[in-house]
Coordinates of C-alpha atoms in Angstrom, one line a residue:
X1 CA 14.1 -20.9 13.1
X2 CA 17.0 -18.6 14.0
X3 CA 16.1 -14.9 14.5
X4 CA 17.4 -12.6 11.8
X5 CA 17.7 -8.9 12.5
X6 CA 15.9 -6.5 10.2
X7 CA 18.5 -5.0 7.9
X8 CA 18.4 -1.2 7.9
X9 CA 22.0 0.1 7.7
X10 CA 23.5 1.7 4.7
X11 CA 26.1 -0.6 3.3
X12 CA 27.0 0.2 -0.3
X13 CA 28.8 -2.5 -2.3
X14 CA 27.4 -2.2 -5.9
X15 CA 28.1 -5.3 -7.9
X16 CA 26.8 -6.6 -11.2
X17 CA 28.2 -9.9 -12.6
X18 CA 27.2 -11.1 -16.0
X19 CA 24.1 -8.9 -15.8
X20 CA 23.0 -10.3 -12.4
X21 CA 22.6 -8.1 -9.4
X22 CA 24.9 -9.5 -6.7
X23 CA 25.6 -6.6 -4.4
X24 CA 24.2 -5.5 -1.1
X25 CA 22.9 -2.1 -2.1
X26 CA 20.0 -1.1 0.0
X27 CA 16.8 -2.1 -1.8
X28 CA 13.2 -2.4 -0.7
X29 CA 12.0 -5.7 -2.1
X30 CA 8.3 -5.8 -1.2
X31 CA 5.5 -8.3 -1.7
X32 CA 1.8 -7.5 -1.5
X33 CA -0.4 -10.0 0.4
X34 CA -4.0 -9.2 -0.5
X35 CA -6.7 -10.5 1.8
X36 CA -9.8 -8.9 0.2
X37 CA -11.9 -11.7 -1.4
X38 CA -9.1 -14.1 -0.3
X39 CA -6.9 -13.1 -3.2
X40 CA -3.6 -14.2 -1.6
X41 CA -4.4 -15.2 2.0
X42 CA -6.1 -17.0 3.5
X43 CA -6.8 -19.5 0.8
X44 CA -10.3 -20.0 2.3
X45 CA -12.4 -18.2 4.8
X46 CA -13.3 -21.6 6.3
X47 CA -9.8 -22.9 6.8
X48 CA -8.6 -23.9 10.2
X49 CA -6.2 -21.9 12.3
X50 CA -3.4 -24.3 11.6
X51 CA -4.0 -24.1 7.9
X52 CA -4.1 -20.4 7.9
X53 CA -0.8 -20.2 9.9
X54 CA 0.8 -22.7 7.5
X55 CA -0.3 -20.5 4.5
X56 CA 1.4 -17.5 6.1
X57 CA 4.6 -19.5 6.6
X58 CA 4.4 -20.6 2.9
X59 CA 4.4 -17.0 1.7
X60 CA 7.2 -15.9 4.1
X61 CA 9.3 -18.9 3.2
X62 CA 9.0 -18.1 -0.5
X63 CA 9.9 -14.5 0.2
X64 CA 13.0 -15.6 2.2
X65 CA 14.0 -17.8 -0.7
X66 CA 13.8 -14.8 -3.0
X67 CA 15.7 -12.6 -0.5
X68 CA 12.7 -10.2 -0.3
X69 CA 12.6 -8.0 2.8
X70 CA 9.2 -6.5 3.2
X71 CA 5.6 -7.8 3.2
X72 CA 2.7 -5.5 2.8
X73 CA -0.1 -7.3 4.6
X74 CA -3.7 -6.2 4.0
X75 CA -5.3 -6.0 7.5
X76 CA -8.2 -3.7 6.8
X77 CA -9.7 -4.3 3.4
X78 CA -13.3 -3.2 4.0
X79 CA -13.6 -1.6 7.4
X80 CA -12.9 -5.0 9.0
X81 CA -9.9 -6.5 10.7
X82 CA -7.5 -9.4 10.1
X83 CA -6.2 -8.8 13.6
X84 CA -7.6 -8.5 17.0
X85 CA -9.0 -5.0 16.6
X86 CA -10.2 -2.9 19.5
X87 CA -12.6 -1.0 17.2
X88 CA -13.6 -3.0 14.1
X89 CA -15.0 -6.5 13.5
X90 CA -13.1 -9.6 12.5
X91 CA -13.0 -10.0 8.8
X92 CA -15.3 -12.3 6.9
X93 CA -12.3 -13.2 4.7
X94 CA -10.8 -14.9 7.8
X95 CA -13.7 -16.8 9.4
X96 CA -16.5 -16.7 6.9
X97 CA -18.6 -14.3 8.9
X98 CA -17.9 -10.7 9.8
X99 CA -17.4 -10.3 13.6
X100 CA -16.6 -14.0 14.2
X101 CA -13.2 -14.6 15.8
X102 CA -11.0 -17.4 14.7
X103 CA -11.3 -20.7 16.6
X104 CA -8.9 -21.9 18.0
X105 CA -8.1 -18.2 18.6
X106 CA -5.0 -16.6 17.1
X107 CA -4.1 -13.1 15.9
X108 CA -3.0 -13.2 12.2
X109 CA -1.1 -9.9 12.4
X110 CA 0.7 -10.9 15.6
X111 CA 1.6 -14.2 13.9
X112 CA 2.7 -12.5 10.7
X113 CA 4.9 -10.0 12.6
X114 CA 6.6 -12.7 14.7
X115 CA 7.3 -15.0 11.7
X116 CA 8.3 -12.3 9.3
X117 CA 10.8 -10.7 11.8
X118 CA 12.3 -14.1 12.4
X119 CA 13.2 -14.1 8.7
X120 CA 14.5 -10.5 8.6
X121 CA 11.3 -9.3 6.8
X122 CA 9.6 -6.1 7.6
X123 CA 5.8 -5.9 8.0
X124 CA 3.9 -3.0 6.7
X125 CA 0.2 -3.1 7.5
X126 CA -2.0 -2.3 4.4
X127 CA -5.2 -0.5 5.1
X128 CA -8.0 0.9 3.0
X129 CA -9.2 4.1 4.5
X130 CA -12.7 4.4 3.0
X131 CA -13.7 1.2 1.3
X132 CA -16.3 -0.4 3.6
X133 CA -17.7 -3.4 1.8
X134 CA -17.4 -5.4 -1.4
X135 CA -20.2 -7.6 -2.8
X136 CA -21.9 -7.7 0.6
X137 CA -25.4 -6.8 1.9
X138 CA -25.8 -4.4 4.8
X139 CA -27.6 -6.9 7.0
X140 CA -24.5 -9.1 7.0
X141 CA -22.2 -6.4 8.4
X142 CA -21.3 -6.7 12.1
X143 CA -22.9 -4.3 14.5
X144 CA -19.5 -2.6 15.2
X145 CA -18.7 -2.1 11.5
X146 CA -18.3 1.5 10.6
X147 CA -21.1 1.3 8.0
X148 CA -23.5 0.6 10.9
X149 CA -21.9 2.9 13.4
X150 CA -21.8 5.8 10.9
X151 CA -24.6 4.7 8.6
X152 CA -25.3 8.3 7.5
X153 CA -21.9 8.4 5.9
X154 CA -21.9 4.9 4.3
X155 CA -23.0 4.9 0.7
X156 CA -23.6 2.2 -1.9
X157 CA -21.5 3.0 -4.9
X158 CA -21.1 0.4 -7.6
X159 CA -20.5 -2.9 -6.0
X160 CA -19.0 -1.3 -2.9
X161 CA -20.0 0.3 0.4
X162 CA -18.0 3.4 0.7
X163 CA -17.4 5.8 3.6
X164 CA -17.7 9.5 2.9
X165 CA -14.2 11.1 3.1
X166 CA -15.8 14.5 3.9
X167 CA -17.1 13.3 7.3
X168 CA -14.9 14.2 10.3
X169 CA -16.3 11.1 12.1
X170 CA -15.0 8.8 9.3
X171 CA -11.6 10.4 9.6
X172 CA -11.6 10.0 13.3
X173 CA -12.4 6.3 13.0
X174 CA -9.4 5.8 10.7
X175 CA -7.1 7.5 13.2
X176 CA -8.4 5.4 16.0
X177 CA -7.7 2.3 14.0
X178 CA -4.2 3.5 13.2
X179 CA -3.4 4.4 16.8
X180 CA -4.6 1.0 17.9
X181 CA -2.4 -0.9 15.5
X182 CA 0.7 1.2 16.1
X183 CA 0.4 1.0 19.8
X184 CA -0.1 -2.8 20.1
X185 CA 1.8 -4.3 17.2
X186 CA 5.5 -4.2 16.3
X187 CA 4.9 -3.2 12.7
X188 CA 7.4 -1.4 10.5
X189 CA 5.0 0.7 8.5
X190 CA 1.5 1.7 7.4
X191 CA 0.5 1.5 3.8
X192 CA -2.5 2.7 1.7
X193 CA -3.1 1.6 -1.9
X194 CA -5.0 3.5 -4.7
X195 CA -8.5 3.7 -3.2
X196 CA -9.5 7.2 -1.9
X197 CA -12.7 8.5 -3.4
X198 CA -13.8 5.5 -5.5
X199 CA -13.0 5.0 -9.1
X200 CA -15.8 6.9 -10.8
X201 CA -19.0 5.2 -11.9
X202 CA -21.7 6.5 -14.3
X203 CA -23.2 8.5 -11.4
X204 CA -21.5 11.0 -9.1
X205 CA -20.4 10.1 -5.6
X206 CA -23.5 10.8 -3.3
X207 CA -21.9 13.2 -0.8
X208 CA -24.0 16.3 -1.5
X209 CA -25.3 16.5 2.1
X210 CA -21.8 16.4 3.5
X211 CA -20.6 18.9 1.0
X212 CA -23.4 21.3 2.0
X213 CA -22.4 20.9 5.6
X214 CA -18.7 21.1 5.4
X215 CA -17.8 22.5 1.9
X216 CA -17.0 26.0 3.2
X217 CA -17.8 27.6 -0.3
X218 CA -15.0 25.5 -1.9
X219 CA -15.5 24.1 -5.4
X220 CA -16.6 20.4 -5.0
X221 CA -13.5 18.9 -6.6
X222 CA -11.2 21.1 -4.5
X223 CA -13.1 20.2 -1.3
X224 CA -12.9 16.5 -2.0
X225 CA -9.2 16.7 -2.6
X226 CA -8.8 18.7 0.6
X227 CA -10.6 16.0 2.5
X228 CA -8.1 13.4 1.2
X229 CA -5.1 15.7 1.6
X230 CA -5.9 16.4 5.3
X231 CA -6.4 12.6 5.9
X232 CA -3.0 11.8 4.4
X233 CA -1.2 14.4 6.4
X234 CA -3.0 13.4 9.6
X235 CA -2.1 9.7 9.0
X236 CA 1.5 10.5 8.4
X237 CA 1.7 12.5 11.6
X238 CA -0.1 9.8 13.6
X239 CA 2.3 7.1 12.4
X240 CA 5.4 9.2 13.3
X241 CA 3.9 10.3 16.6
X242 CA 3.4 6.8 17.9
X243 CA 6.1 4.7 16.4
X244 CA 9.4 6.5 15.8
X245 CA 10.8 3.9 13.4
X246 CA 7.7 3.2 11.4
X247 CA 7.1 4.6 8.0
X248 CA 4.0 5.7 6.1
X249 CA 3.6 5.0 2.4
X250 CA 1.0 5.1 -0.4
X251 CA 0.7 3.2 -3.7
X252 CA -1.5 5.4 -5.9
X253 CA -2.5 4.9 -9.5
X254 CA 0.5 5.5 -11.7
X255 CA -0.5 8.6 -13.6
X256 CA -0.9 12.2 -12.5
X257 CA -2.7 14.9 -14.5
X258 CA -1.5 13.5 -17.8
X259 CA -1.3 16.2 -20.5
X260 CA -2.1 18.9 -18.1
X261 CA -0.1 21.8 -16.6
X262 CA 1.8 20.6 -13.6
X263 CA 1.2 17.0 -14.5
X264 CA 2.8 14.3 -16.7
X265 CA 3.6 15.6 -20.2
X266 CA 2.7 13.9 -23.5
X267 CA 2.9 11.3 -24.7
X268 CA 1.8 10.0 -21.3
X269 CA -2.0 9.7 -21.2
X270 CA -4.8 7.9 -19.4
X271 CA -7.0 8.0 -16.3
X272 CA -6.3 10.9 -14.0
X273 CA -6.7 10.2 -10.3
X274 CA -6.4 13.9 -9.5
X275 CA -9.8 14.4 -11.1
X276 CA -11.2 10.9 -10.9
X277 CA -10.4 10.0 -7.3
X278 CA -9.5 13.5 -5.9
X279 CA -6.0 12.2 -5.1
X280 CA -3.4 14.9 -5.3
X281 CA -0.5 12.4 -5.1
X282 CA 2.2 14.8 -6.3
X283 CA 1.3 17.1 -3.4
X284 CA 1.8 14.4 -0.9
X285 CA 5.3 13.7 -2.2
X286 CA 6.2 17.4 -2.4
X287 CA 5.0 18.0 1.2
X288 CA 6.8 14.9 2.6
X289 CA 3.6 13.3 3.8
X290 CA 4.9 9.9 2.8
X291 CA 8.2 8.2 3.5
X292 CA 8.0 6.3 0.2
X293 CA 5.7 6.5 -2.7
X294 CA 4.9 3.3 -4.6
X295 CA 3.1 4.3 -7.8
X296 CA 1.2 1.3 -9.3
X297 CA 3.0 1.3 -12.7
X298 CA 1.0 -1.7 -13.9
X299 CA 1.9 -1.1 -17.5
X300 CA 4.3 -2.5 -20.1
X301 CA 7.3 -0.5 -21.3
X302 CA 5.4 0.4 -24.5
X303 CA 3.4 2.2 -25.8
X304 CA 4.7 5.5 -24.7
X305 CA 1.3 6.7 -23.5
X306 CA 1.6 4.4 -20.5
X307 CA 5.3 3.5 -20.6
X308 CA 6.7 2.0 -17.4
X309 CA 10.1 3.8 -17.6
X310 CA 8.6 7.1 -18.6
X311 CA 6.2 7.0 -15.7
X312 CA 8.9 6.0 -13.2
X313 CA 11.2 8.7 -14.4
X314 CA 8.5 11.4 -13.9
X315 CA 8.0 10.4 -10.3
X316 CA 11.8 10.7 -9.8
X317 CA 12.0 14.3 -11.0
X318 CA 13.3 16.8 -8.5
X319 CA 10.3 19.1 -8.9
X320 CA 8.0 16.2 -8.2
X321 CA 10.0 14.8 -5.3
X322 CA 12.0 17.8 -3.9
X323 CA 12.4 16.2 -0.5
X324 CA 14.1 13.1 -1.9
X325 CA 11.5 10.6 -0.5
X326 CA 12.0 7.1 -1.8
X327 CA 10.1 5.8 -4.8
X328 CA 9.4 2.1 -5.0
X329 CA 7.7 1.1 -8.2
X330 CA 4.7 -1.3 -7.7
X331 CA 5.0 -3.9 -10.5
X332 CA 2.2 -6.0 -12.0
X333 CA 3.6 -9.5 -11.6
X334 CA 0.1 -10.8 -11.9
X335 CA -0.1 -9.7 -15.5
X336 CA 2.6 -12.2 -16.4
X337 CA 0.4 -15.0 -15.1
X338 CA -3.1 -13.8 -16.1
X339 CA -2.8 -11.4 -19.0
X340 CA -0.2 -12.8 -21.4
X341 CA 2.9 -10.9 -20.3
X342 CA 6.2 -12.7 -20.1
X343 CA 8.0 -13.2 -16.8
X344 CA 10.9 -11.5 -18.5
X345 CA 8.8 -8.3 -18.8
X346 CA 8.6 -8.2 -15.0
X347 CA 12.3 -8.9 -14.6
X348 CA 13.2 -6.1 -17.0
X349 CA 11.1 -3.7 -15.0
X350 CA 12.9 -4.7 -11.8
X351 CA 16.2 -4.0 -13.5
X352 CA 14.9 -0.6 -14.6
X353 CA 14.3 0.3 -10.9
X354 CA 17.9 -0.6 -10.2
X355 CA 19.4 1.6 -12.9
X356 CA 22.2 3.7 -11.3
X357 CA 20.8 7.0 -12.4
X358 CA 17.4 6.2 -11.1
X359 CA 18.8 5.0 -7.8
X360 CA 20.5 8.3 -7.4
X361 CA 17.1 10.0 -7.9
X362 CA 15.4 7.8 -5.2
X363 CA 14.4 4.6 -7.0
X364 CA 15.5 2.3 -4.2
X365 CA 13.2 -0.7 -4.5
X366 CA 10.1 -2.3 -6.0
X367 CA 7.0 -4.1 -4.8
X368 CA 5.4 -7.1 -6.5
X369 CA 1.6 -7.7 -6.8
X370 CA 0.9 -10.3 -5.6
X371 CA 2.1 -13.1 -3.3
X372 CA 0.2 -16.1 -4.6
X373 CA 2.0 -16.2 -7.9
X374 CA 5.4 -16.3 -6.2
X375 CA 4.3 -18.8 -3.5
X376 CA 3.1 -21.2 -6.2
X377 CA 6.0 -20.4 -8.5
X378 CA 3.6 -19.9 -11.4
X379 CA 5.4 -19.7 -14.7
X380 CA 8.6 -20.1 -12.7
X381 CA 8.4 -16.6 -11.4
X382 CA 9.8 -17.4 -7.9
X383 CA 12.8 -19.2 -9.5
X384 CA 13.5 -16.2 -11.6
X385 CA 13.4 -13.9 -8.6
X386 CA 15.8 -16.2 -6.7
X387 CA 18.2 -15.7 -9.7
X388 CA 17.9 -11.9 -9.8
X389 CA 18.1 -11.6 -5.9
X390 CA 21.1 -13.9 -5.2
X391 CA 21.8 -12.2 -1.9
X392 CA 19.9 -10.3 0.9
X393 CA 19.4 -6.6 0.6
X394 CA 19.3 -3.9 3.3
X395 CA 16.2 -1.8 3.8
X396 CA 17.1 1.7 2.5
X397 CA 17.8 4.1 5.3
X398 CA 15.6 7.2 5.5
X399 CA 17.8 10.0 6.9
X400 CA 14.9 12.5 7.2
X401 CA 13.4 10.4 10.0
X402 CA 16.6 10.6 12.1
X403 CA 16.8 14.3 11.4
X404 CA 13.2 14.8 12.7
X405 CA 13.8 12.7 15.7
X406 CA 17.0 14.6 16.6
X407 CA 15.0 17.9 16.3
X408 CA 12.4 16.6 18.7
X409 CA 9.6 16.2 16.1
X410 CA 9.2 12.5 16.5
X411 CA 8.6 10.2 19.5
X412 CA 11.4 8.1 20.9

């Protein structure tokens, strides 16, 4: 296959013909590839190396057909690695047993980067910072898994193992992992999803000992948010220190303090990650600790309490995003397949992200969850995306990165 350069220049030729987007406006057209529990890839943890490689090609070929330009590839779903990590064990989702390398040997991330870049597609590695196990028993974890290395900070919470965000050792482990990936792989970005402190269960998260040790007389909720805030800032700085052109991004739950001062006003209402997950997502955007925010607006356009356009417009407000970071709505394509939505609902939301006023406010792309529905063209969704993306799109430029590099704040 002929190599295609990653498109990253600002070329503005807005064009709509008969309601179809035909221009080359910069637009981030992303696709999530989830590996936890083999959601998208690999299809089986017992598949051969050749089969797993072919499945990556199938996803990338589908993306190329749809003129999509960025894959968000989950490489650390539960403290494991779908790449040849220096610090963490091979994933059970790849080989059926945690710590077991693929045979014949290959490195899925290296393969993904090479094949994606051949097609002009960026690769953003998607990591979960604290989730450490899902439906697994402790004895099945590899000896170099963080739950065993830092067992005093690994808790059972619901069906998960979860690392304690208040532990400095847990934070240091995450930074080691980031530095390792950024130093050894030609990735275009690092991405986190919506898991920080876990979604709340009937019992509180069991971090009382850590709070006693490190709480510094802060109120518990404020201390937990501070732990996550410091992690986000440190990860942003680590990404930019090691790879001058890479970006750092987060895809949080869509809502923020609904109905509360400083948050989303009525009629928006629902789960609040500020209190439920100790995620101060608005602060991260205001401080410029992300290069783009991808709120998971996995809702219909109505009712107003969880309205897609109302939520998107809040994230685009100047007081929420004063530094003009990009906002790429994460869209629930899976709900058209599994939950009775129409594919037309997804297409309408894509069009909303392309609205001229919203683009001027920073809405410069969208990300679809997730890859398998497009790969298999379920309900004709791939065909429809081919129609709404008739030509390639440039990755939107991020001028603040060039400004920081010129001022000597970033590595070259």
